[in-house]
Short mmCIF file of C-alpha atoms in Angstrom, two decimals:
data_model
loop_
_atom_site.label_atom_id
_atom_site.label_comp_id
_atom_site.label_asym_id
_atom_site.label_seq_id
_atom_site.Cartn_x
_atom_site.Cartn_y
_atom_site.Cartn_z
CA MET A 1 4.77 4.19 -1.15
CA LYS A 2 7.23 2.21 0.38
CA ARG A 3 6.23 -1.06 1.82
CA PHE A 4 8.22 -4.08 3.93
CA GLY A 5 7.75 -7.62 4.98
CA ALA A 6 7.69 -11.14 4.01
CA SER A 7 5.30 -12.49 2.00
CA ILE A 8 1.95 -13.78 3.43
CA TYR A 9 2.89 -17.61 2.11
CA THR A 10 6.24 -17.21 4.59
CA LYS A 11 4.42 -16.10 7.25
CA LEU A 12 2.01 -18.82 6.81
CA ALA A 13 4.20 -21.56 6.86
CA ILE A 14 6.25 -20.10 9.65
CA VAL A 15 3.01 -19.59 11.92
CA PHE A 16 1.71 -23.32 11.22
CA VAL A 17 5.24 -24.89 11.94
CA PHE A 18 5.07 -23.00 15.33
CA PHE A 19 1.62 -24.26 16.20
CA LEU A 20 2.18 -27.63 14.88
CA ALA A 21 5.20 -27.97 17.53
CA LEU A 22 2.92 -26.52 20.23
CA ALA A 23 0.32 -28.95 19.36
CA ILE A 24 2.44 -31.82 19.82
CA PHE A 25 4.32 -30.85 23.18
CA ILE A 26 1.07 -29.51 24.51
CA LYS A 27 -1.52 -32.42 25.74
CA GLY A 28 -4.79 -31.29 25.83
CA ASP A 29 -7.63 -33.71 25.67
CA ARG A 30 -9.61 -32.13 29.01
CA ASN A 31 -13.25 -32.18 28.78
CA SER A 32 -15.13 -29.20 30.17
CA GLU A 33 -18.44 -27.96 29.32
CA PHE A 34 -17.17 -24.12 30.80
CA ILE A 35 -14.29 -24.32 27.95
CA ARG A 36 -16.39 -25.19 25.24
CA VAL A 37 -18.94 -22.48 26.26
CA VAL A 38 -16.29 -19.77 26.48
CA MET A 39 -14.75 -20.81 23.21
CA GLY A 40 -18.09 -20.60 21.49
CA ALA A 41 -18.65 -17.24 22.72
CA ALA A 42 -15.49 -15.80 21.92
CA SER A 43 -15.49 -17.38 18.59
CA PHE A 44 -18.86 -15.57 17.83
CA VAL A 45 -17.98 -12.07 18.91
CA PHE A 46 -14.17 -12.53 17.18
CA GLY A 47 -16.10 -13.75 13.88
CA ILE A 48 -18.52 -10.42 14.08
CA ILE A 49 -15.52 -7.86 14.94
CA LEU A 50 -13.06 -9.60 12.37
CA ALA A 51 -15.87 -9.32 9.55
CA PHE A 52 -16.79 -5.79 10.50
CA SER A 53 -12.97 -4.55 10.56
CA THR A 54 -12.05 -6.40 7.44
CA ALA A 55 -14.87 -5.01 5.36
CA ASN A 56 -14.29 -1.28 6.75
CA ARG A 57 -10.36 -1.87 5.57
CA HIS A 58 -11.43 -3.12 2.36
CA SER A 59 -13.49 0.08 1.71
CA ARG A 60 -10.76 2.17 2.87
CA LEU A 61 -8.26 0.68 0.59
CA SER A 62 -11.23 0.68 -2.36
CA GLN A 63 -11.28 4.75 -1.82
CA ILE A 64 -7.60 5.01 -1.66
CA ARG A 65 -7.05 3.17 -4.77
CA GLU A 66 -9.83 5.22 -6.69
CA SER A 67 -8.19 8.69 -5.07
CA LEU A 68 -5.15 7.63 -6.77
CA ARG A 69 -6.05 6.61 -9.85
CA GLU A 70 -8.10 9.85 -10.05
CA GLY A 71 -4.58 11.76 -9.31
CA ASP A 72 -2.81 9.90 -12.05
CA ALA A 73 -5.39 10.96 -14.74
CA VAL A 74 -5.37 14.54 -13.33
CA MET A 75 -1.62 14.38 -13.77
CA LEU A 76 -1.50 12.82 -17.34
CA ASN A 77 -4.21 15.39 -18.52
CA ILE A 78 -2.02 18.13 -17.22
CA TYR A 79 0.78 16.58 -19.22
CA GLU A 80 -1.35 16.47 -22.47
CA LEU A 81 -2.44 20.05 -22.08
CA SER A 82 1.10 21.34 -21.87
CA LYS A 83 1.56 20.08 -25.30
CA VAL A 84 0.20 23.25 -26.57
CA PHE A 85 2.85 25.23 -25.47
CA SER A 86 6.70 25.14 -26.51
CA LYS A 87 8.75 21.60 -25.95
CA ASP A 88 10.42 23.54 -23.17
CA VAL A 89 7.25 24.09 -21.27
CA THR A 90 6.21 20.41 -21.93
CA ASP A 91 9.25 19.06 -20.68
CA GLU A 92 9.53 20.85 -17.68
CA THR A 93 5.86 20.27 -16.71
CA ARG A 94 6.67 16.58 -17.41
CA ARG A 95 9.68 16.92 -15.03
CA LEU A 96 7.53 18.51 -12.37
CA ILE A 97 5.13 15.56 -12.67
CA ASP A 98 7.99 13.16 -12.54
CA GLU A 99 9.24 14.58 -9.44
CA LEU A 100 5.84 14.30 -7.82
CA LEU A 101 5.50 10.55 -8.74
CA ILE A 102 9.15 9.87 -7.38
CA ILE A 103 8.41 11.38 -4.04
CA GLN A 104 5.00 9.42 -3.72
CA CYS A 105 7.05 6.33 -4.24
CA ASP A 106 9.93 7.18 -2.04
CA TYR A 107 7.52 7.84 1.02
CA PHE A 108 5.45 5.45 2.71
CA LEU A 109 1.64 6.07 2.22
CA ARG A 110 1.12 7.15 5.80
CA ASP A 111 3.32 10.02 4.85
CA PHE A 112 1.70 10.99 1.73
CA ASP A 113 1.38 14.68 3.05
CA ASN A 114 5.05 15.05 2.27
CA CYS A 115 4.28 15.28 -1.26
CA VAL A 116 2.21 18.34 -1.05
CA GLY A 117 4.79 20.83 -1.55
CA ASN A 118 5.70 19.47 -5.06
CA ILE A 119 1.99 20.14 -6.20
CA ASP A 120 2.64 23.55 -5.25
CA LYS A 121 5.63 23.92 -7.42
CA LEU A 122 3.64 22.82 -10.45
CA TYR A 123 1.10 25.12 -9.49
CA VAL A 124 3.70 28.12 -9.63
CA PHE A 125 5.22 26.99 -12.86
CA ILE A 126 1.97 26.42 -14.60
CA GLU A 127 0.44 29.80 -13.12
CA LYS A 128 3.88 31.60 -14.78
CA ILE A 129 3.39 29.98 -18.02
CA LYS A 130 2.75 33.02 -20.93
CA ALA A 131 -0.27 32.07 -23.03
CA THR A 132 0.03 33.64 -26.66
CA ASN A 133 -3.23 32.68 -28.01
CA LYS A 134 -6.81 31.41 -26.77
CA VAL A 135 -5.79 27.84 -27.12
CA GLN A 136 -3.14 28.34 -24.59
CA GLU A 137 -5.07 30.38 -22.27
CA ASP A 138 -7.54 27.74 -22.23
CA ALA A 139 -5.20 24.80 -21.83
CA ARG A 140 -3.51 26.93 -19.11
CA SER A 141 -6.48 27.56 -17.54
CA LYS A 142 -7.72 24.13 -17.39
CA MET A 143 -4.30 23.01 -16.16
CA LEU A 144 -4.77 25.20 -13.02
CA SER A 145 -8.09 23.65 -12.50
CA GLU A 146 -6.45 20.21 -12.74
CA ILE A 147 -4.21 21.38 -10.19
CA GLU A 148 -6.94 22.30 -8.00
CA GLU A 149 -8.60 18.97 -8.34
CA MET A 150 -5.25 17.12 -7.63
CA VAL A 151 -5.19 19.17 -4.41
CA LYS A 152 -8.59 17.74 -3.45
CA VAL A 153 -7.80 14.18 -4.37
CA GLU A 154 -4.25 14.46 -2.27
CA LYS A 155 -6.52 15.65 0.82
CA LYS A 156 -8.74 12.57 0.30
CA VAL A 157 -6.07 10.22 0.16
CA ILE A 158 -4.37 11.64 3.14
CA TYR A 159 -7.76 11.52 5.10
CA HIS A 160 -8.26 7.83 4.35
CA VAL A 161 -4.58 6.95 4.94
CA ASN A 162 -4.90 8.62 8.52
CA ASP A 163 -8.00 6.44 9.28
CA GLU A 164 -6.54 3.53 10.70
CA MET A 165 -7.79 0.84 13.13
CA LEU A 166 -7.65 2.22 16.87
CA MET A 167 -5.42 0.30 19.40
CA TYR A 168 -8.21 -0.75 21.25
CA GLU A 169 -9.73 -2.60 18.26
CA TRP A 170 -6.59 -4.46 17.94
CA ILE A 171 -6.47 -5.34 21.45
CA SER A 172 -10.02 -7.00 21.36
CA LEU A 173 -9.38 -8.75 18.24
CA ILE A 174 -5.86 -10.10 19.79
CA ALA A 175 -7.47 -10.90 23.28
CA LEU A 176 -10.22 -12.83 21.80
CA GLU A 177 -8.02 -14.87 19.46
CA GLY A 178 -6.01 -15.81 22.50
CA VAL A 179 -9.07 -16.94 24.36
CA ILE A 180 -9.90 -19.04 21.21
CA LEU A 181 -6.45 -20.60 21.01
CA PHE A 182 -6.21 -21.26 24.36
CA CYS A 183 -9.82 -23.31 24.53
CA LEU A 184 -8.63 -25.22 21.35
CA TYR A 185 -5.35 -26.61 22.88
CA TYR A 186 -7.07 -26.99 26.08
CA LEU A 187 -9.51 -29.33 24.78
CA LYS A 188 -7.85 -31.03 21.68
CA SER A 189 -6.75 -34.91 22.16
CA THR A 190 -3.69 -36.23 21.53
CA ASP A 191 -4.13 -37.89 18.03
CA ILE A 192 -2.48 -37.01 15.16
CA ILE A 193 -5.62 -35.70 13.41
CA SER A 194 -6.54 -33.50 16.36
CA VAL A 195 -2.92 -32.25 16.34
CA VAL A 196 -2.71 -31.38 12.72
CA LEU A 197 -6.27 -29.83 12.70
CA THR A 198 -5.69 -27.58 15.83
CA ALA A 199 -2.51 -26.41 14.45
CA THR A 200 -4.22 -25.72 11.16
CA LEU A 201 -7.08 -23.76 12.70
CA SER A 202 -4.65 -21.84 15.08
CA ALA A 203 -2.52 -20.81 11.74
CA LEU A 204 -5.59 -19.75 9.96
CA LEU A 205 -6.67 -17.87 12.85
CA VAL A 206 -3.68 -15.71 13.09
CA MET A 207 -3.37 -15.50 9.49
CA LEU A 208 -6.79 -13.98 9.36
CA LEU A 209 -5.10 -11.13 11.98
CA LEU A 210 -2.08 -10.57 9.56
CA ILE A 211 -4.17 -10.10 6.44
CA LEU A 212 -6.34 -7.59 8.33
CA ARG A 213 -2.79 -5.88 9.35
CA ASP A 214 -1.83 -5.65 5.70
CA LEU A 215 -5.11 -4.36 5.07
CA ASP A 216 -4.76 -1.57 7.67
CA LEU A 217 -1.11 -1.14 6.65
CA LEU A 218 -1.92 -0.84 3.00
CA VAL A 219 0.23 -3.47 1.60
CA TRP A 220 -2.36 -5.86 0.91
CA GLN A 221 -1.90 -6.79 -3.13
CA GLU A 222 0.11 -3.58 -3.13
CA SER A 223 1.63 -4.77 -6.83
CA ASN A 224 -1.99 -4.62 -8.25
CA TRP A 225 -3.04 -1.13 -7.20
CA ILE A 226 0.23 0.66 -6.73
CA TRP A 227 3.07 -0.38 -8.91
CA GLU A 228 1.11 -1.52 -11.62
CA PRO A 229 -0.76 1.85 -12.29
CA LEU A 230 1.94 3.86 -11.75
CA SER A 231 4.40 2.22 -13.90
CA LYS A 232 1.62 2.56 -16.48
CA LEU A 233 1.52 6.16 -15.70
CA PHE A 234 5.05 6.87 -16.01
CA VAL A 235 5.20 5.30 -19.55
CA GLU A 236 2.39 7.13 -20.49
CA LEU A 237 4.18 10.21 -19.53
CA GLY A 238 7.24 9.10 -21.60
CA LEU A 239 9.27 8.15 -18.58
CA ASP A 240 10.81 5.16 -17.27
CA PRO A 241 8.95 3.79 -14.29
CA TYR A 242 10.51 4.15 -10.83
CA PHE A 243 10.82 1.85 -7.90
CA PRO A 244 12.31 1.93 -4.40
CA GLY A 245 14.93 -0.80 -4.61
CA GLU A 246 13.72 -2.70 -1.56
CA LEU A 247 10.62 -3.59 -3.20
CA PHE A 248 12.21 -6.20 -5.24
CA LYS A 249 14.28 -7.71 -2.28
CA LYS A 250 11.18 -8.14 -0.14
CA ARG A 251 7.93 -8.10 -1.58
CA ILE A 252 7.73 -7.95 -5.48
CA LYS A 253 9.66 -10.17 -8.15
CA LEU A 254 11.48 -8.04 -10.76
CA ASP A 255 10.10 -10.50 -13.38
CA SER A 256 6.63 -8.61 -13.00
CA PHE A 257 7.93 -5.63 -14.95
CA LYS A 258 10.18 -7.62 -17.55
CA LYS A 259 7.42 -5.65 -19.84
CA PHE A 260 9.22 -2.40 -19.77
CA LYS A 261 12.52 -1.84 -21.63
CA ARG A 262 14.13 0.02 -18.71
CA ILE A 263 13.30 0.94 -15.10
CA ARG A 264 14.60 3.34 -12.59
CA ILE A 265 15.66 1.83 -9.15
CA ALA A 266 16.62 4.09 -6.12
CA SER A 267 18.61 3.12 -3.20
CA TYR A 268 18.49 4.95 -0.11
CA PRO A 269 21.83 4.90 2.27
CA LYS A 270 20.08 6.39 5.34
CA PRO A 271 17.08 5.27 7.19
CA TYR A 272 13.49 6.12 6.53
CA PRO A 273 12.58 8.89 6.48
CA ASP A 274 16.02 10.72 5.50
CA LEU A 275 16.14 10.45 1.79
CA SER A 276 19.24 12.28 1.29
CA GLY A 277 22.17 10.72 -0.52
CA LYS A 278 19.51 8.75 -2.25
CA LYS A 279 21.04 7.13 -5.55
CA ILE A 280 18.98 6.43 -8.50
CA LYS A 281 20.40 3.32 -11.21
CA LEU A 282 18.75 2.83 -14.85
CA MET A 283 18.25 -0.72 -15.25
CA GLU A 284 18.15 -2.20 -18.83
CA LEU A 285 15.31 -5.09 -18.89
CA LYS A 286 15.23 -5.95 -22.62
#
C-alpha cells in the first residue's frame, strides 16, 4: 500500500502561483459572445462529468475500505481462535498473519493480488494443525472457514482496485477544463481583481482534477483509511506497527503515530516492485 506524491496543499500553492503569473502576463479583456457561450457549455458538461466521476470514485474507495476492514476482522479472528492451541501454533499463526500484512504494506494497492500467495501459506499451516479435542477441532474448522472468507475479501479488493478511470474519461475532463481555462483568460480584464480571481478559479479547477486523480489512485486521506486501521490491527495482534519508510518522507508526519511505543520502518534499496534487500528498522517512539 505504498504511495507517493506531494501534499495537496503544496500542489495547490504551486498551481496558484503558476496561474497568477499567467494571468499577469496574458492580456485578455476581449469581449466575445461566442466565447461566453462556449465557456458556459464547457462548464456545464465539465461539471456533470466531474460530479459523476467523483461520486463514482468515492463509492469505489468506500467499497475498498470496507473490504479491507472485513479482512482485518477475519485475520484478528483467526489469531484469537489460534489461542485454543499451543503457544507454538499461536505464535506461528501470528507470524504468518504478520507476513501477510507486511506484504500488503510493501506493495501498491494496484498490485494487491501479489499478497494472495501468503494466504495460501496460512491456509496450509492451519490445515496441518492437529486437533486433540472438540474445542480445537471446532476452532480449526472456523479458522479454515475464515481463510475462505479472506480469499473472497481479497478478490473484492482486487476487483475494485482494478476498476480505474478509463483514458477517454480523463481526456474528456482535461479537454473541457482546457477550454474553460482558455475562455477565462480570453475574457479576463487587466485589473487586479480580475487577475486574482482568474488565477484562483483556474487553480481550483486544476485542483478538482488532482483530487479526482488522488481518489482514482486511492491516495485520498490514506492515513485515515489505510495506515491508522492497519496500525491498530498490528497492535491487537501483539505486533509493532509496520510502515514503508517513504511514507514519512513524503506524505505522512511521523508525529501521527507517536502514540505507539515502537514501529517498524522498511527501506527498499531497489526500485519498485523489486523488494529484495529490504531492511526493517525498529524505531522507539517513547
